[in-house]
Tab-separated table of C-alpha atoms in Angstrom:
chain	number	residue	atom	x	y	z
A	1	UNK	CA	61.031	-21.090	6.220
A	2	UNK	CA	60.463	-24.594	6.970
A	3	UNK	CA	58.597	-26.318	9.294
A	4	UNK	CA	57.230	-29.567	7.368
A	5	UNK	CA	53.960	-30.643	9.409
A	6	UNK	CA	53.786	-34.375	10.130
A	7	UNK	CA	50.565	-36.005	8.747
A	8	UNK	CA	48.990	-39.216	9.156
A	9	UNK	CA	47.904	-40.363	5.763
A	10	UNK	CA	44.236	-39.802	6.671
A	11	UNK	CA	45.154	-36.411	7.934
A	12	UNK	CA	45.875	-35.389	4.416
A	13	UNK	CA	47.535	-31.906	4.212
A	14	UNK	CA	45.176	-30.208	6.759
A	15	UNK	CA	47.246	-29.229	9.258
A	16	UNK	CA	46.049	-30.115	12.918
A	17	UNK	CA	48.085	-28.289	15.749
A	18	UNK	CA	48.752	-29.147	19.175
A	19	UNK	CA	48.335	-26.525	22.088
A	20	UNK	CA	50.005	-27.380	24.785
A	21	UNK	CA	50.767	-24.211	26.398
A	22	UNK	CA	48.334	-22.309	29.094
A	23	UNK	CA	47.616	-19.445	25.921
A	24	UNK	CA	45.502	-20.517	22.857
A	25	UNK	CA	48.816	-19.972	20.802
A	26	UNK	CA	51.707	-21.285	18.895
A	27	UNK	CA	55.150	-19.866	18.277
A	28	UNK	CA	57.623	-21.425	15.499
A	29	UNK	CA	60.733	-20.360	14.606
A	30	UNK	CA	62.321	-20.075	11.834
A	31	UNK	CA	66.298	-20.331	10.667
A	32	UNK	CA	66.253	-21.444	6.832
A	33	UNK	CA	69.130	-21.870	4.063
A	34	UNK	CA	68.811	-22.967	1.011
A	35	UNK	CA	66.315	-25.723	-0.408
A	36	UNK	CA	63.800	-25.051	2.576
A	37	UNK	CA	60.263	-24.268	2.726
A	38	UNK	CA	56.760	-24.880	4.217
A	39	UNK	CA	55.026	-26.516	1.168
A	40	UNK	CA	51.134	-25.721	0.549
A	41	UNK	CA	48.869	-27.021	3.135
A	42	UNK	CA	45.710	-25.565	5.324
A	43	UNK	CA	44.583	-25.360	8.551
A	44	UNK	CA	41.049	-23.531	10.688
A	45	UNK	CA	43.757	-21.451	12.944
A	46	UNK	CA	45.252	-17.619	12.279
A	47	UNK	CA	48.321	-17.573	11.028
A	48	UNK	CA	50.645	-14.717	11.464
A	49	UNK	CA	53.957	-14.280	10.005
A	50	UNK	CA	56.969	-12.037	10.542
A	51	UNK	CA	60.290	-12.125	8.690
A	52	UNK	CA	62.909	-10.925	10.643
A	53	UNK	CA	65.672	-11.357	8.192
A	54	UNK	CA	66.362	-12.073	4.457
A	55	UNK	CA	62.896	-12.731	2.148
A	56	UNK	CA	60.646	-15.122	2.086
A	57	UNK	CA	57.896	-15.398	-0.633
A	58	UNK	CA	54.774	-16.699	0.526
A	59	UNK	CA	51.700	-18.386	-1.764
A	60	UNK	CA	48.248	-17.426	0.204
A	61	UNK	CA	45.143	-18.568	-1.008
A	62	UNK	CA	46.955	-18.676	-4.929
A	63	UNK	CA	48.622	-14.810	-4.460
A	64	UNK	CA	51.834	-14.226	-4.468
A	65	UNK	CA	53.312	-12.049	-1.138
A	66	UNK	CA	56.988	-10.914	-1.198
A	67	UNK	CA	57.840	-9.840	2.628
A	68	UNK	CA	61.584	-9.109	3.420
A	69	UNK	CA	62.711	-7.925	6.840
A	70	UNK	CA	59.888	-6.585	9.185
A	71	UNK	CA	57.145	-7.850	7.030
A	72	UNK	CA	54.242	-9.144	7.992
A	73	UNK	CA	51.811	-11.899	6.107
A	74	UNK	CA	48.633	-13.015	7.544
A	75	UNK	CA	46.718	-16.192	6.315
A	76	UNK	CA	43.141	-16.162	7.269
A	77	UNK	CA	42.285	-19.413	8.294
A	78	UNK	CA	40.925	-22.196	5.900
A	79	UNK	CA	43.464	-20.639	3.038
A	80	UNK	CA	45.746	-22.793	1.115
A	81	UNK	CA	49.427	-21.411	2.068
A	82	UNK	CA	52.687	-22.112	1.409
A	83	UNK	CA	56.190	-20.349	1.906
A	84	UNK	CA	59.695	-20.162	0.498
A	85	UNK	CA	62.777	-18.241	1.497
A	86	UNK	CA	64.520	-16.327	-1.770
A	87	UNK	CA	68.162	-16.090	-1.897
A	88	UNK	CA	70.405	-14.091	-4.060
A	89	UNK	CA	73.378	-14.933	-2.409
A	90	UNK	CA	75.218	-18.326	-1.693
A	91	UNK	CA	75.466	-17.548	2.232
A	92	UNK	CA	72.102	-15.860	2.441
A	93	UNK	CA	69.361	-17.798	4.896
A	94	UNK	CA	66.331	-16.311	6.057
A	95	UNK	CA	64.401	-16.170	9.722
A	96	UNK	CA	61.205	-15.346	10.904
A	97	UNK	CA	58.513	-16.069	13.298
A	98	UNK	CA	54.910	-17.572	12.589
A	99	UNK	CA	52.035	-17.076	15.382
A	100	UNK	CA	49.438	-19.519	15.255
A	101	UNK	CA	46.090	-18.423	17.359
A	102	UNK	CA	43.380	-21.251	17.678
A	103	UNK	CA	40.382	-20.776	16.163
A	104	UNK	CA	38.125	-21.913	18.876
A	105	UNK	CA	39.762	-19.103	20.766
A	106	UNK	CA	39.245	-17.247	17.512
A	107	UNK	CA	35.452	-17.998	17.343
A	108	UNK	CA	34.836	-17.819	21.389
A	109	UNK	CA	35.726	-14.220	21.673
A	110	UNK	CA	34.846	-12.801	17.907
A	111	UNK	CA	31.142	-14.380	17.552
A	112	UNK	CA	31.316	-13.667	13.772
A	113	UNK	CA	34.575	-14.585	12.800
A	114	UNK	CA	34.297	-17.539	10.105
A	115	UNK	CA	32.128	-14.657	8.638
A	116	UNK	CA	35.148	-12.651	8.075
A	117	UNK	CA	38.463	-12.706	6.432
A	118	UNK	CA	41.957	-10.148	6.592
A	119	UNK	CA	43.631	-8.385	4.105
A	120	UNK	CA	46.890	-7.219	4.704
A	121	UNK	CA	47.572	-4.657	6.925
A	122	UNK	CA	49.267	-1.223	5.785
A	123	UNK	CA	52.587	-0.182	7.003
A	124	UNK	CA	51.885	1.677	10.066
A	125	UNK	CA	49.171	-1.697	11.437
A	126	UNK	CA	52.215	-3.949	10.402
A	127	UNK	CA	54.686	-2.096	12.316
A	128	UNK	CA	52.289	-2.869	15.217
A	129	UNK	CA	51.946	-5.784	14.590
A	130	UNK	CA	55.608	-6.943	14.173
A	131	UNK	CA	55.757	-4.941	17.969
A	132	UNK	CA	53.439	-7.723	19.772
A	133	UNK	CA	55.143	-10.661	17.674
A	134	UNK	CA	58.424	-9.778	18.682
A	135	UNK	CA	57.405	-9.099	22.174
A	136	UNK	CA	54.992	-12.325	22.269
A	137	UNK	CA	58.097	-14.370	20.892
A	138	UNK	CA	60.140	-13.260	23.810
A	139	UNK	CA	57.621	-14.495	26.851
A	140	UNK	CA	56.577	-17.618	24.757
A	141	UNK	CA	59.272	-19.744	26.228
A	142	UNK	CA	58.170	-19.196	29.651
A	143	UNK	CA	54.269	-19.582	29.291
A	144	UNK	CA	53.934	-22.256	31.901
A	145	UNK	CA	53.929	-19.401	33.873
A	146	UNK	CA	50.088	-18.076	34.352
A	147	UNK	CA	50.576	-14.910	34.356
A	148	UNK	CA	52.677	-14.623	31.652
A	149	UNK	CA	50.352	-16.438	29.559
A	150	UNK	CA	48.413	-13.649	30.308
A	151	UNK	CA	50.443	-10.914	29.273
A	152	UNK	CA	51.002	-13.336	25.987
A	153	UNK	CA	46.891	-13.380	25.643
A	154	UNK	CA	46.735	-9.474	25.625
A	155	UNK	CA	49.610	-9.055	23.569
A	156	UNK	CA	47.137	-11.411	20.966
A	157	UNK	CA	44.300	-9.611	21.763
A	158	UNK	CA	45.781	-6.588	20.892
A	159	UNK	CA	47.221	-8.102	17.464
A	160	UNK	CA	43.517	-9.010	16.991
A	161	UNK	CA	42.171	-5.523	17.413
A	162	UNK	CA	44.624	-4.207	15.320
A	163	UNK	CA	42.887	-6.704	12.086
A	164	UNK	CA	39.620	-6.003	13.295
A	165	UNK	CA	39.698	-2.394	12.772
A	166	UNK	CA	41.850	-2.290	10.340
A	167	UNK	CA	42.033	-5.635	8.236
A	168	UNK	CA	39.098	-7.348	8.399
A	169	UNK	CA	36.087	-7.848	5.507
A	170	UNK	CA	33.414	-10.024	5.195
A	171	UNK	CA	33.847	-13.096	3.191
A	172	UNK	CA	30.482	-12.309	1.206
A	173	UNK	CA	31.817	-9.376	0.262
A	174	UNK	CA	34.262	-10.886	-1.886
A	175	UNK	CA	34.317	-12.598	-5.162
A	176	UNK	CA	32.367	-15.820	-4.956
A	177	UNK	CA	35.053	-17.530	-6.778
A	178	UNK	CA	37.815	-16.880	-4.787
A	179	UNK	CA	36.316	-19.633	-2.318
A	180	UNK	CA	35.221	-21.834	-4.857
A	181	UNK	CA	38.809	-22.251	-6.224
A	182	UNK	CA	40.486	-22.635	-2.776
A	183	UNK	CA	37.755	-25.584	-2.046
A	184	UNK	CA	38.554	-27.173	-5.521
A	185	UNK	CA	42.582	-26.664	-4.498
A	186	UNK	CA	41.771	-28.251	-1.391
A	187	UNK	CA	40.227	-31.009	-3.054
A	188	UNK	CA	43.322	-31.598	-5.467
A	189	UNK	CA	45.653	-31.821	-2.554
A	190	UNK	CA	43.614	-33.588	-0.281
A	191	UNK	CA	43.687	-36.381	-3.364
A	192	UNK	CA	47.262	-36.088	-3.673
A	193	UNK	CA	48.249	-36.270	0.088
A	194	UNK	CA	46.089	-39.460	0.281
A	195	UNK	CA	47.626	-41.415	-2.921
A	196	UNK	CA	51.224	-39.734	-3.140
A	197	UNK	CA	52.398	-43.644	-2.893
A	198	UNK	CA	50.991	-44.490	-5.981
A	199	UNK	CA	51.576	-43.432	-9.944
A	200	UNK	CA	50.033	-39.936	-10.148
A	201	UNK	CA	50.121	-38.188	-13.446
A	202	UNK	CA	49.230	-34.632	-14.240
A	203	UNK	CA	46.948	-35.711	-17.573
A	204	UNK	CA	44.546	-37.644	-15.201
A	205	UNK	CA	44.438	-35.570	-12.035
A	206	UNK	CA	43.365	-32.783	-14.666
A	207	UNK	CA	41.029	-34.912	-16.452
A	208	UNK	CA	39.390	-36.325	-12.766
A	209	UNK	CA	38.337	-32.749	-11.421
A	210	UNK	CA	37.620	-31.421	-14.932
A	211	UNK	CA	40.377	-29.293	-16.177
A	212	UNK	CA	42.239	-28.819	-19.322
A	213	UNK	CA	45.443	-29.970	-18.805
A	214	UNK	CA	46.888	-26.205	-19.478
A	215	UNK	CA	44.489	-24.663	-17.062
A	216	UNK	CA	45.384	-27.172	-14.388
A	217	UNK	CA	49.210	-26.154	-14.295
A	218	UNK	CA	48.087	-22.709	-14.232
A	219	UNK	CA	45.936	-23.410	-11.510
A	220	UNK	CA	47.861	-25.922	-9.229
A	221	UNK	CA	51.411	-23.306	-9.538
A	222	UNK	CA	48.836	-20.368	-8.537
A	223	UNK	CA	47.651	-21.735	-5.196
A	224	UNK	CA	51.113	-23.809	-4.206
A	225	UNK	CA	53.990	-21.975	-5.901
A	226	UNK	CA	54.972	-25.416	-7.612
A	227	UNK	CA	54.409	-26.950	-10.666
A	228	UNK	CA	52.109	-30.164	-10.150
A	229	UNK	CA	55.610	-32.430	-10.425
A	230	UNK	CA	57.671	-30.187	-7.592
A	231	UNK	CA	54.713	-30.895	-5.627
A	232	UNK	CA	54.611	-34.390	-5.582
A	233	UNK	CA	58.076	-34.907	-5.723
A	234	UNK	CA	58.658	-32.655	-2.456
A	235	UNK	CA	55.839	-34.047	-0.267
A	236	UNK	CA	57.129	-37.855	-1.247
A	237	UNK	CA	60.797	-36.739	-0.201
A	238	UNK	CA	58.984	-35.202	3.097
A	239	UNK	CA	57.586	-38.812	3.695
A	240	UNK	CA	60.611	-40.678	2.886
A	241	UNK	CA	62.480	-38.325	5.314
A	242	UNK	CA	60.750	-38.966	8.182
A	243	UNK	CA	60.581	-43.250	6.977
A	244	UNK	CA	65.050	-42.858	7.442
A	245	UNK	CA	64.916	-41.072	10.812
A	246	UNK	CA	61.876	-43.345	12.325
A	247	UNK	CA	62.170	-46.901	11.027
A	248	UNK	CA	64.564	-49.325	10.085
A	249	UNK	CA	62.998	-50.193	6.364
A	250	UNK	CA	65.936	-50.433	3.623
A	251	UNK	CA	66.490	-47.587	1.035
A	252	UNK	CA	64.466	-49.422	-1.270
A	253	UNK	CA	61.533	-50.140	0.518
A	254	UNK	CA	61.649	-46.757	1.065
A	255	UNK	CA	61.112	-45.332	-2.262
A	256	UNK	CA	58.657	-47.624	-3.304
A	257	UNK	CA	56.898	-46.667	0.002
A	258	UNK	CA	56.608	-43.158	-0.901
A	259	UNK	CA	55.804	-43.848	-4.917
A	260	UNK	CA	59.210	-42.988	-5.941
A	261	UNK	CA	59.318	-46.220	-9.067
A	262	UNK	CA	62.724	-47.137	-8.007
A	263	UNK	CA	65.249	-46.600	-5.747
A	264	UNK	CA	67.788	-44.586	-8.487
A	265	UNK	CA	65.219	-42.142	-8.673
A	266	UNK	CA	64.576	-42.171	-4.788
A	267	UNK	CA	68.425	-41.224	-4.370
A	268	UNK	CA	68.491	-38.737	-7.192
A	269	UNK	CA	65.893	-36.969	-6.084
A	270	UNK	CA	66.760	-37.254	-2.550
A	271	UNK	CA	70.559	-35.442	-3.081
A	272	UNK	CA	68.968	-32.980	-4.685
A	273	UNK	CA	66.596	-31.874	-2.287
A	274	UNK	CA	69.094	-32.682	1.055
A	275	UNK	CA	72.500	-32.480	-0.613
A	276	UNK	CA	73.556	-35.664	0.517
A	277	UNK	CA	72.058	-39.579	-0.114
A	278	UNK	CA	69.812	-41.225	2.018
A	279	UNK	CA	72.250	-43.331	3.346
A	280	UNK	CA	74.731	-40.580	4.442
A	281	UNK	CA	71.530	-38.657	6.125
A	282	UNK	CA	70.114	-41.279	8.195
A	283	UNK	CA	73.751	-42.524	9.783
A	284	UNK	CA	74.452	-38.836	10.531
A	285	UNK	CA	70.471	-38.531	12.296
A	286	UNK	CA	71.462	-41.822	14.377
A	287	UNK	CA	74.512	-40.247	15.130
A	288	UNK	CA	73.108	-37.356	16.972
């Protein structure tokens, strides 16, 4: 599942969404092969995910959450997530659907709700669940349409009912920890989203926010899936992708844009991650 969020540097990796529809809701869709994902990143809405085919392992708040087809992961908002389809076959891909519900919505009708956090639901809640996303999925295209942004709004409504009587805890009531780690991952990314164009080395990331170097690669896999160099290598490639589609700056300039130290390494790294150079993908973009 991929569905790489532009950011503005300042915007680090919180995510910031943009509801333009008559419901306080998103839909995405998802159709992934291989070498495709959603890396780690954070954002204040619900998120609600349901894999319709193939599996997809997801990283929420530094757990790891298998779901194959007709499973359901939540990610309570403020938690670091990030997603990846699995593949045991050549031809295998993987789809899915993520509802996103805005968390002013969120906090207008559940007074308490940055109070309270999900866990996930048990099979008979997640069949439920899947019910409404499916069905929500299916009117979402036609929301202009008042009233069936209101049938989409009950169909939410009826998701949420479903978490708060079955799903939902208070955040006190967990281990103090647990939200002191996600604010110190938040921290490491937010540094590494801001300076991805210059030299960044494991050693002295560790060494900044006061880890062992051990216990940081422990840590940073945990809540993103990756190891620190994956990471940083992915989100630069994410920035250099959208550089070929939206400007007209050489291959070079390019990679020394996006803190790749040359532009051998920019193209090696490139055909790995897109199967093709840079060159080749930006002619066949402006050919489109």
């Amino acid at each position: 599942m991929r569905g790489r969020p532009r950011f503005m540097k300042n915007e680090a990796f919180r995510q910031v969404h943009q509801y333009s529809n008559p419901a306080p809701v998103l839909i995405f869709r998802h159709t992934k092969g291989r070498n495709t994902g959603v890396d780690a990143h954070w954002h204040n809405d619900l998120e609600i995910n349901l894999v319709s085919k193939g599996q997809v392992r997801f990283h929420v708040g530094g757990q790891k959450k298998d779901r194959a087809a007709g499973g359901v992961c939540l990610v309570s908002s403020g938690e670091v997530h990030s997603a990846d389809p699995v593949f045991e076959e050549v031809e295998d891909n993987a789809a899915g659907i993520t509802l996103v519900i805005q968390h002013d919505f969120l906090t207008s009708v559940i007074p308490n709700y940055d109070k309270i956090t999900f866990t996930d639901p048990l099979k008979k809640e997640e069949e439920k669940i899947a019910a409404y996303l499916t069905r929500i999925e299916e009117l979402y295209e036609g929301q202009k349409d008042v009233s069936v942004s209101v049938r989409i709004l009950g169909l939410v409504c009826q998701i949420l009912s479903v978490l708060l009587e079955e799903c939902a805890i208070e955040k006190d009531s967990m281990d103090v920890n647990y939200w002191k780690d996600l604010e110190r991952q938040k921290i490491i990314l937010d540094y590494i989203h801001l300076n991805y164009d210059q030299p960044l080395r494991q050693g002295e990331l560790a060494e900044k926010f006061h880890f062992s170097r051990e216990y940081f690669c422990r840590f940073f896999k945990r809540y993103t899936g990756q190891t620190f160099k994956e990471y940083l290598t992915g989100y630069r490639l994410t920035r250099a992708e959208q550089m070929l589609r939206s400007s007209g700056n050489s291959i070079v300039e390019i990679a020394h844009c996006n803190g790749f130290p040359d532009e051998q390494s920019f193209i090696r790294a490139f055909k790995n991650q897109y199967k093709e150079s840079p060159g080749k993908y930006r002619k066949a973009w402006m050919e489109r």
